[in-house]
Structures are given as structure tokens and as C-alpha cells.
CSV table of C-alpha atoms in Angstrom, one decimal:
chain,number,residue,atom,x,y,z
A,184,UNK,CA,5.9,-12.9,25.5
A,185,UNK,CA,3.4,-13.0,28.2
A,186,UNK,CA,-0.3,-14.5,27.9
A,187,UNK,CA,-3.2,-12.9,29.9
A,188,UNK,CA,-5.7,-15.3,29.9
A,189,UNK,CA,-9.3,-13.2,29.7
A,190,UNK,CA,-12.3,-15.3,31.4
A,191,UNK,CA,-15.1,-14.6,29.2
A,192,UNK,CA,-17.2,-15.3,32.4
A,193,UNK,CA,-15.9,-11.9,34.1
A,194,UNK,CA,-16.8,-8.7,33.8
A,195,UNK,CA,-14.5,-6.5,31.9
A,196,UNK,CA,-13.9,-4.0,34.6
A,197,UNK,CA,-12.8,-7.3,36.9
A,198,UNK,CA,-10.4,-8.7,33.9
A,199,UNK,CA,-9.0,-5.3,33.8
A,200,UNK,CA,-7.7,-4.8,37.3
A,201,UNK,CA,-6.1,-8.5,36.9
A,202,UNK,CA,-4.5,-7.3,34.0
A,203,UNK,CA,-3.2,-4.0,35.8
A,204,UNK,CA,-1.6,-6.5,38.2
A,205,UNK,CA,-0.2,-8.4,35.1
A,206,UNK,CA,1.2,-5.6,33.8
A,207,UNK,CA,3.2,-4.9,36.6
A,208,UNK,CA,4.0,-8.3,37.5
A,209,UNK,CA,5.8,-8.5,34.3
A,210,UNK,CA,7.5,-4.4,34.3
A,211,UNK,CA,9.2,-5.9,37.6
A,212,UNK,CA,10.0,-9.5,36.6
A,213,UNK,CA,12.2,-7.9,33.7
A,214,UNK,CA,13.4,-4.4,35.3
A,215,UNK,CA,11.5,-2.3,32.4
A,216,UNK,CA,9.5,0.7,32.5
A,217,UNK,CA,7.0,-0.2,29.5
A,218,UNK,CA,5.2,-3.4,27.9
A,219,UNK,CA,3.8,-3.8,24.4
A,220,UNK,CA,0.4,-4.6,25.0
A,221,UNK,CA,-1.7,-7.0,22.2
A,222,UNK,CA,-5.2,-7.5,22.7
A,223,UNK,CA,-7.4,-10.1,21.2
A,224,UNK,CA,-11.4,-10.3,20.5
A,225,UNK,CA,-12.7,-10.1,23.7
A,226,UNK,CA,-9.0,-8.9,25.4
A,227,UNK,CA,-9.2,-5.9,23.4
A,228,UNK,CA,-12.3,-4.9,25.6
A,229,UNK,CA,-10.6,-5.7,28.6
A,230,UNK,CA,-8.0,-2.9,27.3
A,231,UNK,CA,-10.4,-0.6,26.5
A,232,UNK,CA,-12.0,-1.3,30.0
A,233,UNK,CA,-8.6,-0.7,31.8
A,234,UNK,CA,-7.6,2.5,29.8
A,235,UNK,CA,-11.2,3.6,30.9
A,236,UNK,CA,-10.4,2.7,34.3
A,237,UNK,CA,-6.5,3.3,35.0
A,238,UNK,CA,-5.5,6.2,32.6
A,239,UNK,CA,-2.8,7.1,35.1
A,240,UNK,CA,-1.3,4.0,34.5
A,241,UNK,CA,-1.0,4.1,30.7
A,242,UNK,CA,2.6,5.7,30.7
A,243,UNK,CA,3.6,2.1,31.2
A,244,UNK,CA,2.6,0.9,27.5
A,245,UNK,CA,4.9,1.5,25.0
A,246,UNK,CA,1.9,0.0,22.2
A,247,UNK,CA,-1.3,-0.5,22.5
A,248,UNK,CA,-2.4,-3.3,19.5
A,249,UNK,CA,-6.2,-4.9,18.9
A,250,UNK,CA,-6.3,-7.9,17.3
A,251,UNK,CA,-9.5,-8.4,15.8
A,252,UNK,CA,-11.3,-7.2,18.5
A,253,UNK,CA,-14.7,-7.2,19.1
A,254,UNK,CA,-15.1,-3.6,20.3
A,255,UNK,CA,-18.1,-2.0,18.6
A,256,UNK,CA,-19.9,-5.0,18.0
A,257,UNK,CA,-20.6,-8.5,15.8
A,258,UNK,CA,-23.6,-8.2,13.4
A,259,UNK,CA,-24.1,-12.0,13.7
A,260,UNK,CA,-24.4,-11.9,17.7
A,261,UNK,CA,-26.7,-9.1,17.1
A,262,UNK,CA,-29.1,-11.1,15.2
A,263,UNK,CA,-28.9,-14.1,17.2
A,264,UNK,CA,-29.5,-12.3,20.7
A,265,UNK,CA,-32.4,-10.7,18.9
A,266,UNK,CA,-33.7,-13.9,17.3
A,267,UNK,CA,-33.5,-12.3,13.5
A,268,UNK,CA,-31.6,-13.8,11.3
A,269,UNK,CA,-31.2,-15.4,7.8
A,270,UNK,CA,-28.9,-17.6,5.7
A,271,UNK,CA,-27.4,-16.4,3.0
A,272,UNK,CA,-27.6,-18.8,0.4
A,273,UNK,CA,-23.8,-18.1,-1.5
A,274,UNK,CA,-22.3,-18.0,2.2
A,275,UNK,CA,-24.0,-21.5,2.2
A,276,UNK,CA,-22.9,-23.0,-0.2
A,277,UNK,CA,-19.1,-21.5,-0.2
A,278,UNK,CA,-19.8,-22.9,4.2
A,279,UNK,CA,-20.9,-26.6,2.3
A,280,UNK,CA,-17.7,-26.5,-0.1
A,281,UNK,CA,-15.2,-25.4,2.5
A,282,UNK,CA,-16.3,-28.2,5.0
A,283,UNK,CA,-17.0,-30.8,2.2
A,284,UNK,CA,-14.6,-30.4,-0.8
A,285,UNK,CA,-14.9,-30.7,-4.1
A,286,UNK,CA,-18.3,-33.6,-4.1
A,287,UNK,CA,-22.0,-33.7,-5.2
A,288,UNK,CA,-23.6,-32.1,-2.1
A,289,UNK,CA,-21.6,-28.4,-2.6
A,290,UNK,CA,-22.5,-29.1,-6.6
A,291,UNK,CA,-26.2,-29.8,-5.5
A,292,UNK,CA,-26.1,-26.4,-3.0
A,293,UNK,CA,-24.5,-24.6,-6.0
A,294,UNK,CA,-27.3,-25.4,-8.7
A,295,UNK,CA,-30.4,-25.0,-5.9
A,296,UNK,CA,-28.7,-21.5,-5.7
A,297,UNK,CA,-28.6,-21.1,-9.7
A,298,UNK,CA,-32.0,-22.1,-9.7
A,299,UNK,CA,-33.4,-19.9,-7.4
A,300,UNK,CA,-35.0,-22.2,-4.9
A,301,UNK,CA,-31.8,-22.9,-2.0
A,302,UNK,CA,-33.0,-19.0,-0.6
A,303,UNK,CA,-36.6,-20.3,-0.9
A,304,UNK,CA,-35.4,-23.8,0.6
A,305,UNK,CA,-33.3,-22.2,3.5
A,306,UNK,CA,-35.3,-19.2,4.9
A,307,UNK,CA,-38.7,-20.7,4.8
A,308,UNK,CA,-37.8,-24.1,5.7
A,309,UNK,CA,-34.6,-24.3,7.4
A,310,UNK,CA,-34.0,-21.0,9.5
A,311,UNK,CA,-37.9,-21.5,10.9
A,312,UNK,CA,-37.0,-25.1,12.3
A,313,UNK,CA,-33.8,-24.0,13.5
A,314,UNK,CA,-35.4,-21.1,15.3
A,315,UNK,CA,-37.6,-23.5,16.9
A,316,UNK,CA,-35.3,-25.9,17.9
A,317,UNK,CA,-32.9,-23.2,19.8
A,318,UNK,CA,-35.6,-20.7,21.1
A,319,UNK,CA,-38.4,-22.3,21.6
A,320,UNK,CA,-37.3,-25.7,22.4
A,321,UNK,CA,-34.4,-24.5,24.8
A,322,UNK,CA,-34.9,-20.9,25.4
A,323,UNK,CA,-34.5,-20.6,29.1
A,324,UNK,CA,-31.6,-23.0,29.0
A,325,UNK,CA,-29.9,-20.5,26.6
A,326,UNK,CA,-31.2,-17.7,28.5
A,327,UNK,CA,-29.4,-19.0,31.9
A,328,UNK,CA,-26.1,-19.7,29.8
A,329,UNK,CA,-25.4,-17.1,27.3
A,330,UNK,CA,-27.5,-14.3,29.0
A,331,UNK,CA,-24.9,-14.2,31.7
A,332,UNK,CA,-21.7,-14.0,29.3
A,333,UNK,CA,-20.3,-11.1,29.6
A,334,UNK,CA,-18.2,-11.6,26.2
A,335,UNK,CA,-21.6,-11.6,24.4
A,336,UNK,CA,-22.8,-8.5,25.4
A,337,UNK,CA,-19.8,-6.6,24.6
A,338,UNK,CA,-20.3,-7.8,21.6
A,339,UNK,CA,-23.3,-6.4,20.3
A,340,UNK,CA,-23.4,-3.7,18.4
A,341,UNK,CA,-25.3,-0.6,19.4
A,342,UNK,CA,-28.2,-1.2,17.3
A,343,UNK,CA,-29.3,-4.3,18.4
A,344,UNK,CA,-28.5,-3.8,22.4
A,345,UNK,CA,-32.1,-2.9,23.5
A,346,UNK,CA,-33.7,-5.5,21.2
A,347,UNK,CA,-31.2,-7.9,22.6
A,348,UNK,CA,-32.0,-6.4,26.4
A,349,UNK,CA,-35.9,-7.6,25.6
A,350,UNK,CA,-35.3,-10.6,23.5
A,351,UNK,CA,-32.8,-12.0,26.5
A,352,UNK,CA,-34.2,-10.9,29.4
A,353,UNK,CA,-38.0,-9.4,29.0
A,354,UNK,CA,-39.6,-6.7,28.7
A,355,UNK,CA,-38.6,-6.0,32.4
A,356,UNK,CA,-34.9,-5.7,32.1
A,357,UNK,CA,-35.1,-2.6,33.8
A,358,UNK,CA,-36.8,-3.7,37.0
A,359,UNK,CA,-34.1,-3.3,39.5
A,360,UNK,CA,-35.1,-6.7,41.3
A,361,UNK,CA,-34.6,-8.7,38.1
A,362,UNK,CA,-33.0,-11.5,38.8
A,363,UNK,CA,-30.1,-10.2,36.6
A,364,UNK,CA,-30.1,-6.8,37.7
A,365,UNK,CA,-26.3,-6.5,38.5
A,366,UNK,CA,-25.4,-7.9,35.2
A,367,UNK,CA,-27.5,-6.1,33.0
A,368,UNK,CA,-26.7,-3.0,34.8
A,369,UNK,CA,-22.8,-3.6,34.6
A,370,UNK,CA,-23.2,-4.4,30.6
A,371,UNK,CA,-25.4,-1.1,30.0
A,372,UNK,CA,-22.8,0.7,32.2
A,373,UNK,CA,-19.7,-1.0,29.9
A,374,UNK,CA,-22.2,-0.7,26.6
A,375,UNK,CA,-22.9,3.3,26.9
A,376,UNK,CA,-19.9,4.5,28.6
A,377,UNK,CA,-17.0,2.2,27.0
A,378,UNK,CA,-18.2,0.1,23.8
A,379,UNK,CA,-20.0,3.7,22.3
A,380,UNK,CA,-17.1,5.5,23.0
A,381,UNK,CA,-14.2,3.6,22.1
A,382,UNK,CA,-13.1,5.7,19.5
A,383,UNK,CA,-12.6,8.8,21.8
A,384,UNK,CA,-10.9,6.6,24.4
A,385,UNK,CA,-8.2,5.1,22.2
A,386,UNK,CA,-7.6,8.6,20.6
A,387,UNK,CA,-7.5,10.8,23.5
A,388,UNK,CA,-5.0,7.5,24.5
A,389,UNK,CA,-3.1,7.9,21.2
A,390,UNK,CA,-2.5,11.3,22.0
A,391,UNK,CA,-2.0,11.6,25.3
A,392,UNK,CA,0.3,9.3,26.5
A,393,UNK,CA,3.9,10.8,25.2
A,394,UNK,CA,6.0,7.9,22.6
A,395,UNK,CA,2.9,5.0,23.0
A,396,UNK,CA,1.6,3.8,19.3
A,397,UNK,CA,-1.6,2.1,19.2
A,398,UNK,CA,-2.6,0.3,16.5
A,399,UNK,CA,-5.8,-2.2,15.2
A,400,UNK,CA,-5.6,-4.9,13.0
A,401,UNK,CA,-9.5,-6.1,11.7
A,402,UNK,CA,-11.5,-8.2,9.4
A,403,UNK,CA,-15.0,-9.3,9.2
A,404,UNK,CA,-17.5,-11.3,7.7
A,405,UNK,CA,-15.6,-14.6,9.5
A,406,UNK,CA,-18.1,-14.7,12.6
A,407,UNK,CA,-21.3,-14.4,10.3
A,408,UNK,CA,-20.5,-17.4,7.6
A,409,UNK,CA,-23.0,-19.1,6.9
A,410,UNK,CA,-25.5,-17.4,8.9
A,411,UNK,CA,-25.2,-13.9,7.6
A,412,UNK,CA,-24.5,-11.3,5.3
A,413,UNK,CA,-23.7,-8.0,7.1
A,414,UNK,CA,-20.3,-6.6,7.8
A,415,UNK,CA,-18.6,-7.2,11.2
């Protein structure tokens, strides 16, 4: 077994001519022709950016597996890049229990939430300040950080990408001399060409490549607790 370490950093397209060279790397180390290939979250979008990108090298993959990726998108990175979001007031208080045990604060959660008032409590008090505090407070900070991660942006799903495009970088995203204009064109690019499309890829993949099984394993609802409700 054989880790490829994906630099959430880089650019998809860059990860996946590293992981060309890994592929290979590997092939010659141990004389064989194919490697079982696993990728993980964001590694499963490096896959899908080197199937994209190298199809002719495909016939060395004997399986093709995503692990939980994030390919198509994370509700809860949706909602955050677009500033709209909400607690959930049961994910709360199952969030409190896990963290706290068995105690008087998850019992105190649990009866505001019988009583109607932890919603109330939580979405007019709580999420307002928090909003504040992170996009008001330290907005540009944020911006400079997570508006240049690449890993986010693959994550979004394809309803929130514009809002997210406007709510991270203005209403001028699409001014060529924006001072992320190679970014935000190389996550539109990956976004529209590779992220809507990754169903075609990995099927024409499936049944193109003669004797290679891919395969996904998924789950959701993890990323969102206690923040949200929607499926992953």
C-alpha cells in the first residue's frame, strides 16, 4: 500500500500529474502492469481530474475506488461560502450529548428543544452573533485564506457555486484583472467541466477501460452536524 499525499493547497489538475508520476513510480518499483487506485474526499477529485486529463493512461488501473469523496459537492460548505446557514436544533443537541455525555447541559439542550424555544434561542440569537464574529469581524482574513483553497471549491455543490463566486470574491469575480483571476478561472474551468460531469466521466471510465471495476463508497450528513440539516 502506497499513500499519495493530496495538498489541498494545489490545483487538482497539478495533484493529478503528481499522481500520474506516482502511479508509475509504483507499476515500476513492483514489475506490475496495474494498481488499485483508492481515493479519498478531496483525492477522489484528484482522480477524477486525472481520468479527465490522462484517459490514455487508465489501462493501468485495475480499480478505481472513492472513499467518501467530495465530488458533487458538501451542502454545509455551500452554506458557509454563501453565508446562509442555520442550526438545527436536534443536530444540536445530539452535537452537545456526543461531546458532553450523559450530564445536565445535553438534558438542558434536550428540554429547550421540547419546549420549543432552543430553535428560537439558536437562530435568532446564536447563528446572528456567530455570523458576525466570522464575516464581519474577520471577513477579509477568511477571504485571503479559504478563498484560495482549492479543496473548498471543489466542494461546493452546483447550486451554491455562483452565490459562493459573489459572496467570496464580489460581484466582480469575473473581471479578468481580479486579483484571483487565475484561481477563480481554474475552479470554474474544474467546476463546469469535471465536478458537473463526474458521472459521465467515471462511466464512460467504467466502460471503457477493458477488466477495471470502479467503485464508491459514501455517506452524509457527518460534515453538516451541528450546523445543518441537508443531505451531503
Amino acid at each position: 500500500k502506497y499513500e499519495f499525499i493530496c495538498d489541498n493547497r494545489q490545483y487538482p489538475f497539478v495533484l493529478a500529474a503528481q499522481l500520474r508520476e506516482a502511479i508509475d513510480e509504483v507499476r515500476e518499483k513492483h514489475g506490475t502492469d496495474k494498481v488499485e487506485l483508492i481515493g479519498s474526499s478531496y483525492g477522489a477529485n484528484v482522480v477524477a481530474a486525472f481520468v479527465y486529463l490522462y484517459p490514455e493512461e487508465c489501462h493501468k488501473l485495475d480499480t478505481v475506488m472513492l472513499r467518501v469523496p467530495s465530488i458533487g459537492g458538501i451542502n454545509f460548505i455551500g452554506e458557509l461560502c454563501t453565508g446562509n446557514f442555520t442550526i438545527n436544533p436536534i443536530a444540536f443537541c445530539d452535537f452537545i450529548h456526543r461531546l458532553a455525555g450523559e450530564g445536565i447541559i445535553p438534558d438542558f439542550c434536550y428540554l429547550m428543544e421540547e419546549a420549543g424555544i432552543l430553535d428560537v434561542f439558536l437562530n435568532a440569537l446564536v447563528v446572528p452573533v456567530f455570523k458576525e464574529a466570522v464575516y464581519d469581524a474577520v471577513a477579509d482574513a477568511a477571504r485571503d485564506y479559504l478563498a484560495t483553497l482549492p479543496a473548498l471549491w471543489v466542494s461546493l455543490p452546483d447550486s451554491y457555486f455562483e452565490d459562493a463566486m459573489i459572496f467570496m470574491y464580489g460581484e466582480d469575480y469575473k473581471n479578468p484583472n481580479h486579483k484571483y483571476a487565475k484561481l477563480i478561472k481554474e475552479m470554474t474551468f474544474y467546476h463546469y467541466e469535471i465536478a458537473n460531469k463526474v458521472v459521465d466521466i467515471f462511466t464512460d471510465l467504467d466502460k471503457n477501460v477493458e477488466g477495471l471495476d470502479v467503485a464508491m463508497i459514501t455517506k452524509y450528513g457527518i460534515a453538516a452536524i451541528p450546523l445543518g440539516t441537508d443531505i451531503n
